[in-house]
Structure formats: C-alpha cells, structure tokens
Amino acid sequence: MRDGDVNADGSPQDSAGGQPMADEVLNLPLDFEAFYLGHQEFFHAYGEIHLGSRRAAEEVAHQVFLEILGGWDQLLQEGDLEQRTLAVLHRHVRARLEKEGREPAFVINGPIFRALREAKDKLELMESSSGLYEAITGLPTRQFAVIVLRHLLGYETSRIARFMGLHERTVDYHGRKGKERLRAQLGLPAPQRAKNKNKKGTGQ
C-alpha cells in the first residue's frame, strides 16, 4: 500500500463528520473487522492526544481506516501489518496538524502537558516540549507505540501486549529501548540507579 491518499476504489463512502466506520459500512472482510475492533480505541486515543478533541480524532481515524481498508489485501500480502498501519495513522495526524498550522495538542494542552511532566521522571527527559515531541515521533514504530501507550495514555503492560500482539517482556524491551534512544537523542545522562547500586554493593 502506498502512503498516498485514501483509495476511493473499493472503499466505503466517506461521511461528513467522520462517523465511526462500523456505523456505516456493511460486509467488511472479517479479518479487517477484527483489526478495526482491536485498534479503534488506540487510533482514537492517539488522535485525541495529538489533535486535542474527540471529534477531530474520530475524523482522522475514519480516514485512516478507510485508507487501510482500501489497501487491505495488499497489506496482508506485504506483512508488517502493525508497522504499516501505525505509519498511516501517524501520517494522517501529522498532515492534519500541518494543515491547521499548529503544534500537537499534547504539547499545548494543560492536562496532557502535566501528564508529560509526570512522565519526565520515568523517562528522565528534559522539559522542552518541542524537543520531546520530535524525539518521541522519531522513534521506531514499536518503541513509539509503547512510549505513547504507556507514558501518554497510561496503558498497563498487559494491555499494551494485547493491543500490539506481543509478549509482555517484549513490550518492556521496546519501552526500555525507546527510553534509551530518547536519552541519546536528547543528550541526557544514563540513569543513576545502577551506579548507586554498585557503590552500595562494594561497601558491604
């Protein structure tokens, strides 16, 4: 599937207001319907933290699912379904923000910004919101998804694992690698816990 616009051929008609696809589309392929039901919560939540409103998130998610549906057979043949569909979501959200000429909502909205500040201790990130945003969006797909789900949306590891179809240890691995990459990109020091532990051990 190309990273272009929604393919109109074979796609259901778009509706004004971006109503959820399940309300207006009949006879979806069963595997796509399962994908939709399993991913709609995250797609809407991701859109909302970036766009700042549920309505905007629903409109973008609607377009994303239409594009995915239009190229569904090809996506299944190509593999890497999770990575490719997350890339479609990410591209549509960024395009909406660029069209409106504004920064992501989680940078400028009070509640979301406070959530980022709280996540700072866990991620050991600097307070620059723009630098943080650029660093997070530059992560590889799975690391990006884990960081967003865990630290921005507050999902538990077990829930992230179910959503992404991964083992919980694999989720932890991607979260750890994502934080390491963020530290490197933002020029932050390594965590001190291990060093303190070693010093404590040598004194015994």
mmCIF file of C-alpha atoms in Angstrom:
data_model
loop_
_atom_site.group_PDB
_atom_site.id
_atom_site.type_symbol
_atom_site.label_atom_id
_atom_site.label_comp_id
_atom_site.label_asym_id
_atom_site.label_seq_id
_atom_site.Cartn_x
_atom_site.Cartn_y
_atom_site.Cartn_z
ATOM 1 C CA MET A 1 0.000 0.000 0.000
ATOM 2 C CA ARG A 2 1.297 3.390 -0.926
ATOM 3 C CA ASP A 3 1.470 6.256 1.546
ATOM 4 C CA GLY A 4 -0.878 8.294 -0.605
ATOM 5 C CA ASP A 5 -4.456 9.392 -0.121
ATOM 6 C CA VAL A 6 -7.374 7.126 0.660
ATOM 7 C CA ASN A 7 -8.078 4.825 -2.248
ATOM 8 C CA ALA A 8 -11.612 5.547 -3.356
ATOM 9 C CA ASP A 9 -11.907 2.309 -5.361
ATOM 10 C CA GLY A 10 -13.304 -0.416 -3.186
ATOM 11 C CA SER A 11 -13.560 1.893 -0.160
ATOM 12 C CA PRO A 12 -16.828 2.790 1.540
ATOM 13 C CA GLN A 13 -18.204 6.263 1.049
ATOM 14 C CA ASP A 14 -16.814 8.859 3.385
ATOM 15 C CA SER A 15 -19.358 10.707 5.502
ATOM 16 C CA ALA A 16 -19.416 14.252 6.792
ATOM 17 C CA GLY A 17 -18.418 14.491 10.397
ATOM 18 C CA GLY A 18 -16.209 11.418 10.348
ATOM 19 C CA GLN A 19 -18.668 8.986 11.983
ATOM 20 C CA PRO A 20 -17.167 5.684 13.115
ATOM 21 C CA MET A 21 -16.826 3.274 10.227
ATOM 22 C CA ALA A 22 -18.691 0.442 11.940
ATOM 23 C CA ASP A 23 -21.880 2.538 11.919
ATOM 24 C CA GLU A 24 -21.981 2.953 8.154
ATOM 25 C CA VAL A 25 -20.096 0.104 6.490
ATOM 26 C CA LEU A 26 -21.589 -3.327 5.930
ATOM 27 C CA ASN A 27 -19.999 -6.547 4.736
ATOM 28 C CA LEU A 28 -16.463 -5.737 5.818
ATOM 29 C CA PRO A 29 -13.887 -8.521 5.456
ATOM 30 C CA LEU A 30 -13.909 -10.429 8.744
ATOM 31 C CA ASP A 31 -10.175 -10.024 9.273
ATOM 32 C CA PHE A 32 -10.426 -6.273 8.700
ATOM 33 C CA GLU A 33 -13.408 -6.041 11.053
ATOM 34 C CA ALA A 34 -11.346 -7.793 13.731
ATOM 35 C CA PHE A 35 -8.496 -5.384 13.083
ATOM 36 C CA TYR A 36 -10.842 -2.400 13.337
ATOM 37 C CA LEU A 37 -12.392 -3.555 16.594
ATOM 38 C CA GLY A 38 -8.999 -4.272 18.096
ATOM 39 C CA HIS A 39 -7.380 -0.992 17.055
ATOM 40 C CA GLN A 40 -10.088 1.663 17.064
ATOM 41 C CA GLU A 41 -9.597 2.533 20.743
ATOM 42 C CA PHE A 42 -5.905 3.241 20.295
ATOM 43 C CA PHE A 43 -6.355 5.055 16.968
ATOM 44 C CA HIS A 44 -8.945 7.382 18.514
ATOM 45 C CA ALA A 45 -6.932 7.927 21.700
ATOM 46 C CA TYR A 46 -3.769 8.616 19.709
ATOM 47 C CA GLY A 47 -5.595 11.115 17.531
ATOM 48 C CA GLU A 48 -7.135 12.829 20.534
ATOM 49 C CA ILE A 49 -3.873 13.411 22.412
ATOM 50 C CA HIS A 50 -2.378 14.940 19.275
ATOM 51 C CA LEU A 51 -5.370 16.855 17.902
ATOM 52 C CA GLY A 52 -6.958 17.942 21.177
ATOM 53 C CA SER A 53 -10.564 16.933 20.522
ATOM 54 C CA ARG A 54 -12.515 13.730 20.184
ATOM 55 C CA ARG A 55 -14.303 14.941 17.057
ATOM 56 C CA ALA A 56 -11.051 15.680 15.221
ATOM 57 C CA ALA A 57 -9.667 12.326 16.350
ATOM 58 C CA GLU A 58 -12.721 10.495 15.011
ATOM 59 C CA GLU A 59 -12.491 12.285 11.667
ATOM 60 C CA VAL A 60 -8.830 11.386 11.242
ATOM 61 C CA ALA A 61 -9.283 7.805 12.454
ATOM 62 C CA HIS A 62 -12.144 7.425 9.975
ATOM 63 C CA GLN A 63 -9.882 8.462 7.099
ATOM 64 C CA VAL A 64 -7.104 6.201 8.377
ATOM 65 C CA PHE A 65 -9.357 3.140 8.481
ATOM 66 C CA LEU A 66 -10.702 3.957 5.021
ATOM 67 C CA GLU A 67 -7.179 4.038 3.612
ATOM 68 C CA ILE A 68 -6.264 0.817 5.388
ATOM 69 C CA LEU A 69 -9.435 -0.865 4.087
ATOM 70 C CA GLY A 70 -8.715 0.324 0.549
ATOM 71 C CA GLY A 71 -5.343 -1.426 0.593
ATOM 72 C CA TRP A 72 -6.253 -4.279 2.940
ATOM 73 C CA ASP A 73 -5.469 -7.220 0.662
ATOM 74 C CA GLN A 74 -2.119 -5.741 -0.297
ATOM 75 C CA LEU A 75 -1.290 -5.018 3.343
ATOM 76 C CA LEU A 76 -1.958 -8.628 4.276
ATOM 77 C CA GLN A 77 0.295 -9.837 1.480
ATOM 78 C CA GLU A 78 3.129 -7.462 2.352
ATOM 79 C CA GLY A 79 3.194 -8.281 6.069
ATOM 80 C CA ASP A 80 4.295 -5.934 8.883
ATOM 81 C CA LEU A 81 0.621 -5.014 9.271
ATOM 82 C CA GLU A 82 1.082 -3.292 12.620
ATOM 83 C CA GLN A 83 4.001 -1.150 11.478
ATOM 84 C CA ARG A 84 2.374 -0.143 8.204
ATOM 85 C CA THR A 85 -0.990 0.759 9.718
ATOM 86 C CA LEU A 86 0.612 2.759 12.532
ATOM 87 C CA ALA A 87 2.571 4.639 9.875
ATOM 88 C CA VAL A 88 -0.715 5.513 8.119
ATOM 89 C CA LEU A 89 -2.169 6.784 11.394
ATOM 90 C CA HIS A 90 0.932 8.816 12.194
ATOM 91 C CA ARG A 91 0.973 10.360 8.697
ATOM 92 C CA HIS A 92 -2.689 11.384 8.786
ATOM 93 C CA VAL A 93 -2.363 13.001 12.209
ATOM 94 C CA ARG A 94 0.724 14.946 11.171
ATOM 95 C CA ALA A 95 -0.965 16.043 7.939
ATOM 96 C CA ARG A 96 -3.958 17.350 9.917
ATOM 97 C CA LEU A 97 -1.682 19.310 12.243
ATOM 98 C CA GLU A 98 0.303 20.743 9.339
ATOM 99 C CA LYS A 99 -2.902 21.707 7.531
ATOM 100 C CA GLU A 100 -4.107 23.551 10.633
ATOM 101 C CA GLY A 101 -0.672 25.068 11.214
ATOM 102 C CA ARG A 102 -0.377 24.095 14.857
ATOM 103 C CA GLU A 103 1.598 22.015 17.297
ATOM 104 C CA PRO A 104 0.303 18.708 18.696
ATOM 105 C CA ALA A 105 -2.270 19.106 21.447
ATOM 106 C CA PHE A 106 -0.221 17.186 23.965
ATOM 107 C CA VAL A 107 2.345 19.972 23.770
ATOM 108 C CA ILE A 108 -0.074 22.838 24.352
ATOM 109 C CA ASN A 109 -2.977 21.300 26.353
ATOM 110 C CA GLY A 110 -2.687 21.698 30.117
ATOM 111 C CA PRO A 111 -3.768 18.195 31.214
ATOM 112 C CA ILE A 112 -1.651 16.461 28.588
ATOM 113 C CA PHE A 113 1.352 18.663 29.313
ATOM 114 C CA ARG A 114 1.050 17.807 33.007
ATOM 115 C CA ALA A 115 0.992 14.137 32.071
ATOM 116 C CA LEU A 116 4.218 14.667 30.149
ATOM 117 C CA ARG A 117 5.768 16.404 33.141
ATOM 118 C CA GLU A 118 4.829 13.448 35.318
ATOM 119 C CA ALA A 119 6.291 11.065 32.752
ATOM 120 C CA LYS A 120 9.532 13.043 32.832
ATOM 121 C CA ASP A 121 10.738 11.270 35.979
ATOM 122 C CA LYS A 122 10.179 7.876 34.404
ATOM 123 C CA LEU A 123 11.640 8.819 31.050
ATOM 124 C CA GLU A 124 14.292 11.176 32.503
ATOM 125 C CA LEU A 125 13.575 13.657 29.719
ATOM 126 C CA MET A 126 14.247 17.334 29.533
ATOM 127 C CA GLU A 127 11.323 19.721 29.875
ATOM 128 C CA SER A 128 11.494 21.092 26.343
ATOM 129 C CA SER A 129 8.141 20.011 24.935
ATOM 130 C CA SER A 130 9.099 20.547 21.297
ATOM 131 C CA GLY A 131 12.316 18.592 21.688
ATOM 132 C CA LEU A 132 10.437 15.850 23.495
ATOM 133 C CA TYR A 133 7.785 15.648 20.793
ATOM 134 C CA GLU A 134 10.324 15.462 17.973
ATOM 135 C CA ALA A 135 12.294 12.799 19.824
ATOM 136 C CA ILE A 136 9.220 10.659 20.529
ATOM 137 C CA THR A 137 7.900 10.852 16.958
ATOM 138 C CA GLY A 138 11.357 9.900 15.660
ATOM 139 C CA LEU A 139 11.321 6.549 17.469
ATOM 140 C CA PRO A 140 10.976 3.264 15.574
ATOM 141 C CA THR A 141 7.337 2.218 15.288
ATOM 142 C CA ARG A 142 7.141 -0.297 18.118
ATOM 143 C CA GLN A 143 9.170 1.826 20.518
ATOM 144 C CA PHE A 144 6.998 4.805 19.630
ATOM 145 C CA ALA A 145 3.785 2.843 20.223
ATOM 146 C CA VAL A 146 4.947 1.552 23.624
ATOM 147 C CA ILE A 147 6.080 5.012 24.801
ATOM 148 C CA VAL A 148 2.766 6.595 23.737
ATOM 149 C CA LEU A 149 0.597 3.822 25.147
ATOM 150 C CA ARG A 150 2.463 3.532 28.436
ATOM 151 C CA HIS A 151 3.546 7.079 29.268
ATOM 152 C CA LEU A 152 0.958 9.245 27.491
ATOM 153 C CA LEU A 153 -2.164 7.089 27.611
ATOM 154 C CA GLY A 154 -1.328 5.230 30.823
ATOM 155 C CA TYR A 155 -1.934 1.723 29.497
ATOM 156 C CA GLU A 156 -0.657 -1.166 31.607
ATOM 157 C CA THR A 157 1.913 -3.523 30.122
ATOM 158 C CA SER A 158 -0.603 -6.373 29.841
ATOM 159 C CA ARG A 159 -2.991 -4.145 27.889
ATOM 160 C CA ILE A 160 -0.222 -2.908 25.595
ATOM 161 C CA ALA A 161 0.826 -6.508 24.960
ATOM 162 C CA ARG A 162 -2.737 -7.475 23.999
ATOM 163 C CA PHE A 163 -3.087 -4.489 21.697
ATOM 164 C CA MET A 164 0.247 -4.996 19.948
ATOM 165 C CA GLY A 165 0.107 -8.791 19.909
ATOM 166 C CA LEU A 166 3.398 -9.056 21.807
ATOM 167 C CA HIS A 167 4.624 -10.794 24.935
ATOM 168 C CA GLU A 168 4.777 -8.514 27.987
ATOM 169 C CA ARG A 169 8.563 -8.948 28.144
ATOM 170 C CA THR A 170 8.787 -7.796 24.524
ATOM 171 C CA VAL A 171 6.746 -4.713 25.403
ATOM 172 C CA ASP A 172 9.143 -3.954 28.260
ATOM 173 C CA TYR A 173 12.079 -4.431 25.891
ATOM 174 C CA HIS A 174 10.709 -1.915 23.363
ATOM 175 C CA GLY A 175 9.900 0.516 26.177
ATOM 176 C CA ARG A 176 13.441 0.219 27.522
ATOM 177 C CA LYS A 177 14.995 0.667 24.081
ATOM 178 C CA GLY A 178 12.728 3.636 23.390
ATOM 179 C CA LYS A 179 13.830 5.384 26.586
ATOM 180 C CA GLU A 180 17.479 4.681 25.780
ATOM 181 C CA ARG A 181 17.069 6.175 22.320
ATOM 182 C CA LEU A 182 15.295 9.229 23.754
ATOM 183 C CA ARG A 183 18.127 9.783 26.239
ATOM 184 C CA ALA A 184 20.689 9.570 23.454
ATOM 185 C CA GLN A 185 18.781 11.946 21.150
ATOM 186 C CA LEU A 186 18.196 14.481 23.929
ATOM 187 C CA GLY A 187 21.725 14.219 25.324
ATOM 188 C CA LEU A 188 20.619 13.103 28.773
ATOM 189 C CA PRO A 189 22.807 11.185 31.257
ATOM 190 C CA ALA A 190 22.276 7.493 31.904
ATOM 191 C CA PRO A 191 20.131 6.588 34.929
ATOM 192 C CA GLN A 192 21.974 6.678 38.241
ATOM 193 C CA ARG A 193 20.281 3.724 39.892
ATOM 194 C CA ALA A 194 22.692 1.092 38.636
ATOM 195 C CA LYS A 195 25.710 3.176 39.647
ATOM 196 C CA ASN A 196 24.355 3.758 43.144
ATOM 197 C CA LYS A 197 23.575 0.086 43.471
ATOM 198 C CA ASN A 198 27.120 -0.875 42.538
ATOM 199 C CA LYS A 199 28.592 1.566 45.049
ATOM 200 C CA LYS A 200 26.339 0.188 47.723
ATOM 201 C CA GLY A 201 27.399 -3.334 46.883
ATOM 202 C CA THR A 202 31.133 -2.597 47.053
ATOM 203 C CA GLY A 203 30.778 -1.098 50.521
ATOM 204 C CA GLN A 204 29.368 -4.269 52.015
#
